Amino acid sequence: MNLRSPAFMILFAVSLIAAAGNMALQSVLPAIGREFRLSDTLVAGAFAISALMWTVASPFWARLSDTMGRKRVILIGLGGFVVSMTGFGLAATSGLEQWLGAGLAFTLMAVARTIYGVFGSAAPIASQAYVADRTSPQARTQAMSLLASAQGLGTVIGPALAPFFVLPLVGLAGPMYAFALFGAAVLFVVWRRLPSGEVVRIPHGGGRRTDTARGLWKDARVRDYLLYGLLVTGAQAVNIAVLGFHIIDEMAATGVAARDAQPFIGIAMLAGAAATLMAQWGLIPLLKLQPADLMKWGAGLALAGNALSIASPGYYGVVIGYAVVSMGVGFARPGFTAGSSLSVGPAEQGAVAGLMMSLAGLSFLAPPVIGVALYELAEPAPFIANVVLLAAATALCFLSPRLRKGPPDLPDRDETPSPESQPASQPGPEGAR
């Protein structure tokens, strides 16, 4: 497959619109929850449901794309995205306009979010498989990296565009309607323009994990990388979940209402995404850091960002703290993913990649809900908890012989992560695909 072909550009748009829509929804959800006068913790639980469903449904879509075909599964995934965003918008509008009670409206929003969790993984999984079917092994890495970069671009576009769709007639639900329309347009283009391409596919054993995959999580070669990754991504999930509520509260102190705080939330999310992209597309290739160094700098910067959120209250302190955290995760994620991959043999690459993906689902199940619950108890509490988690991750970099030394040095192997590595700013398991 030519990376400049219309088919690849269509698949790029599929990943882009899903990531942008997800981030746009994440940016307005705290304000909607405050308008409904619901517990912040309850609002955070809506995303935990999505993460759980995503993790459970992913193996099913992987198997179905082998038998039904890649294009059909992409269409199913996009259809689920459009239905979910439309349903979420209608439920939000019903609650905001008081057509329905806040509790019932939020329940319908959670149902819509569950639909996204069930169907959302279908499109990215089938898109990656579509590209894999049509690229040589030599060209596949570049193709997959470019496809993944669409998600990083979406994390910038989503929160940047969301405030422009908070319009008088649709209010805070506007971004959901807008991205539902964008998704419907992409779905139509996929249906009409993406070649079905009858490619001979060999099913991968029904999606069952091999014995190697089942035991690799406790393998000494990758165990510490997994622990480090869980600590860092769990802390990041807390920061993302708390961000909107934190900004609403800081702006409320200056007299800005919750629904008017949306542009300020978008700016903060944009700053975080830009910091991640700067780290992964600029600083890492420039400095040529290896996995061991990336993990040390990543955990340290993320720790500093959380400490800044405690020490420097106010809107600008929140934005700068979140940007520093995002830059740290931008260093850390390529570090532990590359380190774990380089620590195992060629036959185990699929298994270790699956373990790395599973971290996203685990990180966005309990940590966001716990983090927001801590925030409701005391504003600094989630950041203090993150400082503890990230201090443990930093200590692990120095105490673990494997993390301290990095993966074994093999001749002619460049351990520097690709400048096209997938950005780490996309929240939820959606960003790990």
XYZ file of C-alpha atoms in Angstrom:
433
model
C 0.000 0.000 0.000
C 1.290 3.414 -0.994
C 1.213 5.751 2.026
C 0.060 8.560 -0.263
C -2.770 6.509 -1.730
C -6.419 7.530 -1.226
C -7.018 4.282 0.682
C -4.374 5.094 3.286
C -5.602 8.676 3.608
C -9.107 7.339 4.300
C -7.787 5.059 7.052
C -5.805 7.994 8.454
C -9.064 9.984 8.616
C -10.794 7.105 10.439
C -8.204 7.166 13.244
C -8.108 10.966 13.312
C -11.842 11.499 13.703
C -12.195 8.877 16.442
C -9.368 10.385 18.507
C -10.546 13.964 18.001
C -14.137 13.128 18.916
C -13.067 11.247 22.020
C -10.949 14.149 23.257
C -13.664 16.693 22.453
C -16.117 14.701 24.560
C -13.573 14.392 27.368
C -13.141 18.158 27.384
C -16.875 18.966 27.798
C -17.877 16.114 30.108
C -16.853 17.844 33.388
C -18.874 20.962 32.524
C -21.921 18.836 31.667
C -21.588 16.980 34.957
C -21.450 20.261 36.882
C -24.517 21.570 35.017
C -26.347 18.379 36.033
C -25.136 18.879 39.637
C -23.826 15.319 39.710
C -20.936 13.944 41.694
C -17.622 14.376 39.872
C -16.792 10.762 40.688
C -19.980 9.554 39.037
C -19.140 11.527 35.899
C -15.650 9.995 35.788
C -17.241 6.547 35.922
C -18.731 7.067 32.442
C -15.267 6.833 30.920
C -14.377 3.817 33.066
C -17.333 1.958 31.525
C -16.020 2.771 28.054
C -12.539 1.517 28.916
C -13.907 -1.752 30.293
C -16.087 -2.418 27.246
C -13.221 -1.513 24.905
C -10.924 -4.035 26.576
C -13.540 -6.797 26.547
C -14.690 -6.250 22.946
C -11.299 -5.829 21.255
C -10.505 -9.574 20.808
C -13.950 -10.127 19.265
C -13.424 -7.447 16.611
C -9.933 -8.779 15.873
C -11.409 -12.224 15.158
C -14.350 -10.857 13.188
C -12.123 -8.777 10.915
C -10.392 -12.018 9.876
C -13.640 -13.664 8.831
C -15.992 -10.823 7.854
C -13.397 -8.576 6.218
C -11.580 -5.422 7.237
C -13.802 -2.884 5.463
C -17.035 -4.217 6.959
C -15.635 -4.101 10.477
C -14.360 -0.547 9.911
C -17.876 0.438 8.851
C -19.323 -1.211 11.966
C -16.861 0.655 14.181
C -17.574 4.014 12.560
C -21.302 3.346 12.793
C -20.918 2.702 16.515
C -18.957 5.949 16.873
C -21.677 7.976 15.116
C -24.503 6.369 17.122
C -22.612 6.848 20.386
C -21.747 10.516 19.791
C -25.272 11.308 18.581
C -26.862 9.483 21.516
C -24.534 11.185 23.979
C -25.381 14.576 22.500
C -29.142 13.970 22.589
C -28.980 12.726 26.180
C -26.879 15.735 27.205
C -29.261 18.146 25.477
C -32.252 16.501 27.169
C -30.675 17.016 30.562
C -29.344 20.528 29.930
C -32.724 21.706 28.595
C -34.466 19.892 31.484
C -36.551 17.734 29.158
C -35.386 14.817 31.302
C -34.182 14.627 34.854
C -30.432 14.872 35.337
C -30.191 11.295 36.616
C -32.041 9.783 33.658
C -30.179 11.948 31.149
C -26.838 10.926 32.606
C -27.861 7.268 32.550
C -28.567 7.599 28.825
C -25.192 9.305 28.392
C -23.523 6.342 30.100
C -25.404 3.959 27.772
C -24.169 5.943 24.769
C -20.643 5.799 26.129
C -20.983 2.039 26.591
C -21.927 1.742 22.912
C -18.671 3.491 22.052
C -16.745 1.120 24.295
C -18.290 -1.917 22.597
C -17.939 -0.761 18.986
C -15.155 1.812 19.198
C -12.248 -0.630 18.960
C -13.577 -2.199 15.740
C -12.427 0.559 13.381
C -8.806 1.000 14.601
C -8.217 -2.762 14.857
C -9.550 -3.404 11.357
C -7.693 -0.362 9.977
C -4.374 -1.651 11.287
C -5.127 -5.103 9.895
C -6.109 -3.565 6.534
C -2.723 -1.839 6.344
C -0.881 -4.983 7.488
C -2.597 -7.012 4.762
C -1.313 -4.650 2.091
C 2.216 -3.722 3.148
C 5.486 -5.596 3.047
C 7.305 -6.301 6.319
C 9.866 -3.661 5.356
C 7.246 -0.939 4.885
C 4.890 -1.977 7.664
C 6.585 -0.187 10.560
C 6.489 3.160 8.783
C 2.871 2.614 7.732
C 1.742 1.658 11.235
C 3.607 4.596 12.798
C 2.019 7.043 10.391
C -1.425 5.548 10.987
C -0.909 5.801 14.767
C 0.209 9.425 14.454
C -3.338 10.276 13.314
C -4.451 9.624 16.887
C -1.855 12.056 18.215
C -3.043 14.684 15.760
C -6.613 14.019 16.876
C -5.696 14.783 20.492
C -4.685 18.268 19.339
C -7.614 18.907 16.999
C -10.387 17.626 19.294
C -9.996 19.987 22.276
C -9.007 22.862 19.973
C -12.239 22.601 17.952
C -14.630 21.699 20.792
C -15.165 25.270 22.100
C -16.182 26.456 18.624
C -19.096 24.010 18.599
C -20.510 25.126 21.970
C -23.172 27.182 20.210
C -26.367 28.859 21.508
C -28.836 26.310 20.147
C -26.920 23.162 21.114
C -24.794 24.355 24.039
C -22.299 21.945 25.578
C -23.680 19.073 23.481
C -22.575 20.813 20.279
C -19.168 19.102 19.971
C -20.838 15.672 20.075
C -23.200 16.558 17.231
C -20.348 18.048 15.209
C -18.102 15.022 15.518
C -21.034 12.690 14.861
C -21.482 14.508 11.542
C -17.755 14.283 10.811
C -17.856 10.574 11.619
C -20.860 10.056 9.336
C -18.992 11.801 6.513
C -15.952 9.566 7.003
C -18.223 6.500 7.158
C -19.752 7.474 3.786
C -16.290 7.913 2.253
C -15.172 4.516 3.585
C -18.304 2.882 2.186
C -17.954 4.483 -1.237
C -14.214 4.873 -1.746
C -12.242 2.360 0.345
C -11.437 -0.730 -1.763
C -12.648 -3.938 -0.178
C -9.560 -5.635 -1.569
C -10.011 -9.376 -1.383
C -6.799 -10.253 0.430
C -6.197 -13.831 1.521
C -6.142 -13.838 5.314
C -5.109 -16.583 7.672
C -7.040 -16.380 10.958
C -4.726 -16.018 13.930
C -6.088 -18.847 16.025
C -9.387 -17.275 16.986
C -7.758 -14.508 18.973
C -6.697 -16.872 21.751
C -3.589 -15.910 23.610
C -0.706 -18.303 23.459
C 1.033 -19.789 26.468
C 3.813 -17.295 25.860
C 1.389 -14.371 26.070
C -0.255 -15.702 29.214
C 3.046 -16.020 31.075
C 4.954 -13.062 29.724
C 3.518 -10.596 32.258
C 5.525 -12.287 35.006
C 8.645 -12.837 32.869
C 11.631 -11.161 34.550
C 12.666 -9.604 31.228
C 9.559 -7.408 30.987
C 7.977 -7.470 34.448
C 9.592 -4.239 35.649
C 8.728 -2.450 32.404
C 5.085 -3.416 32.904
C 5.095 -2.236 36.520
C 6.690 1.057 35.522
C 4.189 1.504 32.706
C 1.248 0.821 34.992
C 2.461 3.410 37.521
C 3.026 6.109 34.900
C -0.111 5.548 32.816
C -2.238 5.244 35.957
C -0.972 8.636 37.120
C -1.624 10.116 33.675
C -5.193 8.790 33.747
C -5.761 10.588 37.049
C -4.427 13.871 35.621
C -6.675 13.636 32.568
C -9.777 12.789 34.592
C -9.262 15.590 37.112
C -8.207 18.306 34.647
C -11.633 19.558 33.572
C -13.045 19.707 37.092
C -9.915 21.439 38.364
C -10.099 24.149 35.697
C -13.819 24.718 36.258
C -13.151 25.265 39.968
C -10.196 27.575 39.350
C -12.204 29.660 36.865
C -15.209 29.720 39.226
C -13.006 31.568 41.696
C -12.738 34.360 39.096
C -16.500 34.410 38.441
C -16.558 32.226 35.285
C -19.487 29.771 35.124
C -18.931 26.079 34.399
C -20.384 26.205 30.887
C -18.199 29.232 30.067
C -15.023 27.475 31.210
C -14.973 25.224 28.136
C -12.454 27.288 26.111
C -10.073 27.247 29.080
C -10.315 23.449 29.305
C -9.635 23.199 25.573
C -6.528 25.358 25.878
C -5.180 23.194 28.700
C -5.763 19.964 26.738
C -4.188 21.529 23.668
C -1.134 22.512 25.729
C -0.797 18.937 27.010
C -1.093 17.419 23.540
C 1.411 19.922 22.125
C 3.900 19.121 24.912
C 3.606 15.398 24.170
C 4.111 15.926 20.446
C 7.097 18.176 21.107
C 8.677 15.441 23.225
C 8.001 12.563 20.831
C 8.421 14.289 17.474
C 11.107 16.791 18.454
C 13.135 16.169 21.597
C 13.464 12.377 21.450
C 14.908 12.284 17.903
C 17.074 15.330 18.673
C 18.525 14.025 21.930
C 18.629 10.368 20.794
C 17.694 9.150 24.256
C 17.619 5.425 24.959
C 14.787 3.618 26.828
C 16.473 3.773 30.242
C 16.980 7.546 29.985
C 13.493 8.119 28.582
C 11.911 6.385 31.552
C 13.948 8.338 34.118
C 13.222 11.699 32.513
C 9.606 10.757 31.858
C 8.720 9.797 35.430
C 10.705 12.734 36.812
C 8.967 15.314 34.618
C 5.518 13.840 35.311
C 6.291 13.988 39.057
C 7.380 17.629 38.713
C 4.180 18.506 36.850
C 2.021 17.070 39.627
C 4.078 18.850 42.268
C 3.566 22.098 40.346
C -0.202 21.535 40.408
C 0.011 21.375 44.225
C 2.368 24.310 44.719
C 0.965 26.709 42.117
C -2.837 26.980 42.286
C -4.618 29.031 39.694
C -5.447 28.483 36.036
C -1.965 29.052 34.643
C -0.419 26.740 37.214
C -2.897 24.030 36.216
C -2.107 24.432 32.500
C 1.664 24.457 32.962
C 1.529 21.528 35.384
C -0.575 19.462 32.955
C 1.765 20.317 30.067
C 4.808 19.185 32.086
C 3.019 15.949 33.018
C 2.144 15.354 29.357
C 5.715 15.952 28.263
C 6.908 13.488 30.885
C 4.503 10.810 29.666
C 5.613 11.640 26.119
C 9.126 10.568 27.160
C 8.050 7.669 29.353
C 5.710 5.770 27.025
C 8.209 5.209 24.177
C 10.748 4.299 26.853
C 8.892 1.418 28.460
C 7.258 0.186 25.241
C 10.556 0.158 23.326
C 12.430 -1.278 26.309
C 10.035 -4.192 26.727
C 10.008 -4.906 23.004
C 13.801 -4.892 22.806
C 14.031 -7.266 25.787
C 12.265 -10.187 24.083
C 12.802 -12.191 20.925
C 11.056 -11.868 17.539
C 8.551 -14.658 18.289
C 7.345 -12.816 21.409
C 6.761 -9.395 19.876
C 3.030 -9.902 19.424
C 2.620 -11.058 23.015
C 4.534 -8.155 24.520
C 2.682 -5.669 22.301
C -0.609 -7.062 23.594
C 0.564 -6.598 27.173
C 1.525 -2.992 26.472
C -1.930 -2.364 24.985
C -3.617 -3.899 28.015
C -2.012 -1.238 30.228
C -4.290 1.371 28.664
C -7.417 -0.520 29.632
C -6.186 -1.135 33.160
C -5.059 2.466 33.618
C -8.415 3.918 32.650
C -10.599 1.629 34.741
C -10.031 2.418 38.427
C -7.450 5.281 38.531
C -9.664 8.038 36.993
C -12.551 7.251 39.338
C -10.251 7.070 42.371
C -8.493 10.279 41.318
C -11.721 12.260 40.956
C -13.008 10.856 44.264
C -9.809 12.095 45.928
C -10.279 15.475 44.258
C -13.757 15.758 45.760
C -12.244 15.113 49.193
C -9.458 17.682 48.812
C -8.145 19.547 45.768
C -4.452 18.566 46.205
C -5.218 14.900 47.050
C -5.020 13.337 43.549
C -1.796 15.182 42.782
C -0.259 14.053 46.058
C -1.234 10.466 45.213
C 0.340 10.882 41.761
C 3.552 12.207 43.301
C 3.740 8.991 45.342
C 3.077 6.799 42.251
C 5.613 8.643 40.122
C 8.207 8.664 42.892
C 7.850 4.872 42.956
C 8.260 4.772 39.150
C 11.364 6.982 39.343
C 12.854 4.848 42.122
C 12.171 1.719 40.079
C 14.301 3.145 37.255
C 17.301 3.214 39.605
C 16.594 0.159 41.769
C 15.679 -2.320 39.034
C 18.817 -3.690 37.345
C 16.906 -4.198 34.092
C 15.499 -0.679 33.958
C 18.763 0.877 35.106
C 20.813 -0.827 32.397
C 18.161 -0.852 29.705
C 17.558 -3.733 27.285
C 20.527 -5.886 26.296
C 22.748 -4.294 23.672
C 22.676 -6.179 20.399
C 24.958 -5.451 17.437
C 23.605 -3.065 14.789
C 20.475 -2.270 16.785
C 19.288 1.292 17.160
C 17.285 1.624 20.373
C 16.210 5.191 19.747
C 12.397 5.309 19.376
C 11.217 6.354 15.934
C 10.360 10.043 15.494
C 6.988 8.763 14.265
C 6.254 6.937 17.546
C 2.616 7.122 18.604
C 1.943 10.116 20.844
C 0.867 9.215 24.336
C -1.602 11.989 25.000
C -4.751 10.208 23.825
C -6.726 9.140 26.896
C -8.107 5.734 27.355
C -7.404 2.459 25.588
C -8.364 4.256 22.394
C -4.895 5.793 22.359
C -3.064 2.507 22.504
C -4.264 1.153 19.207
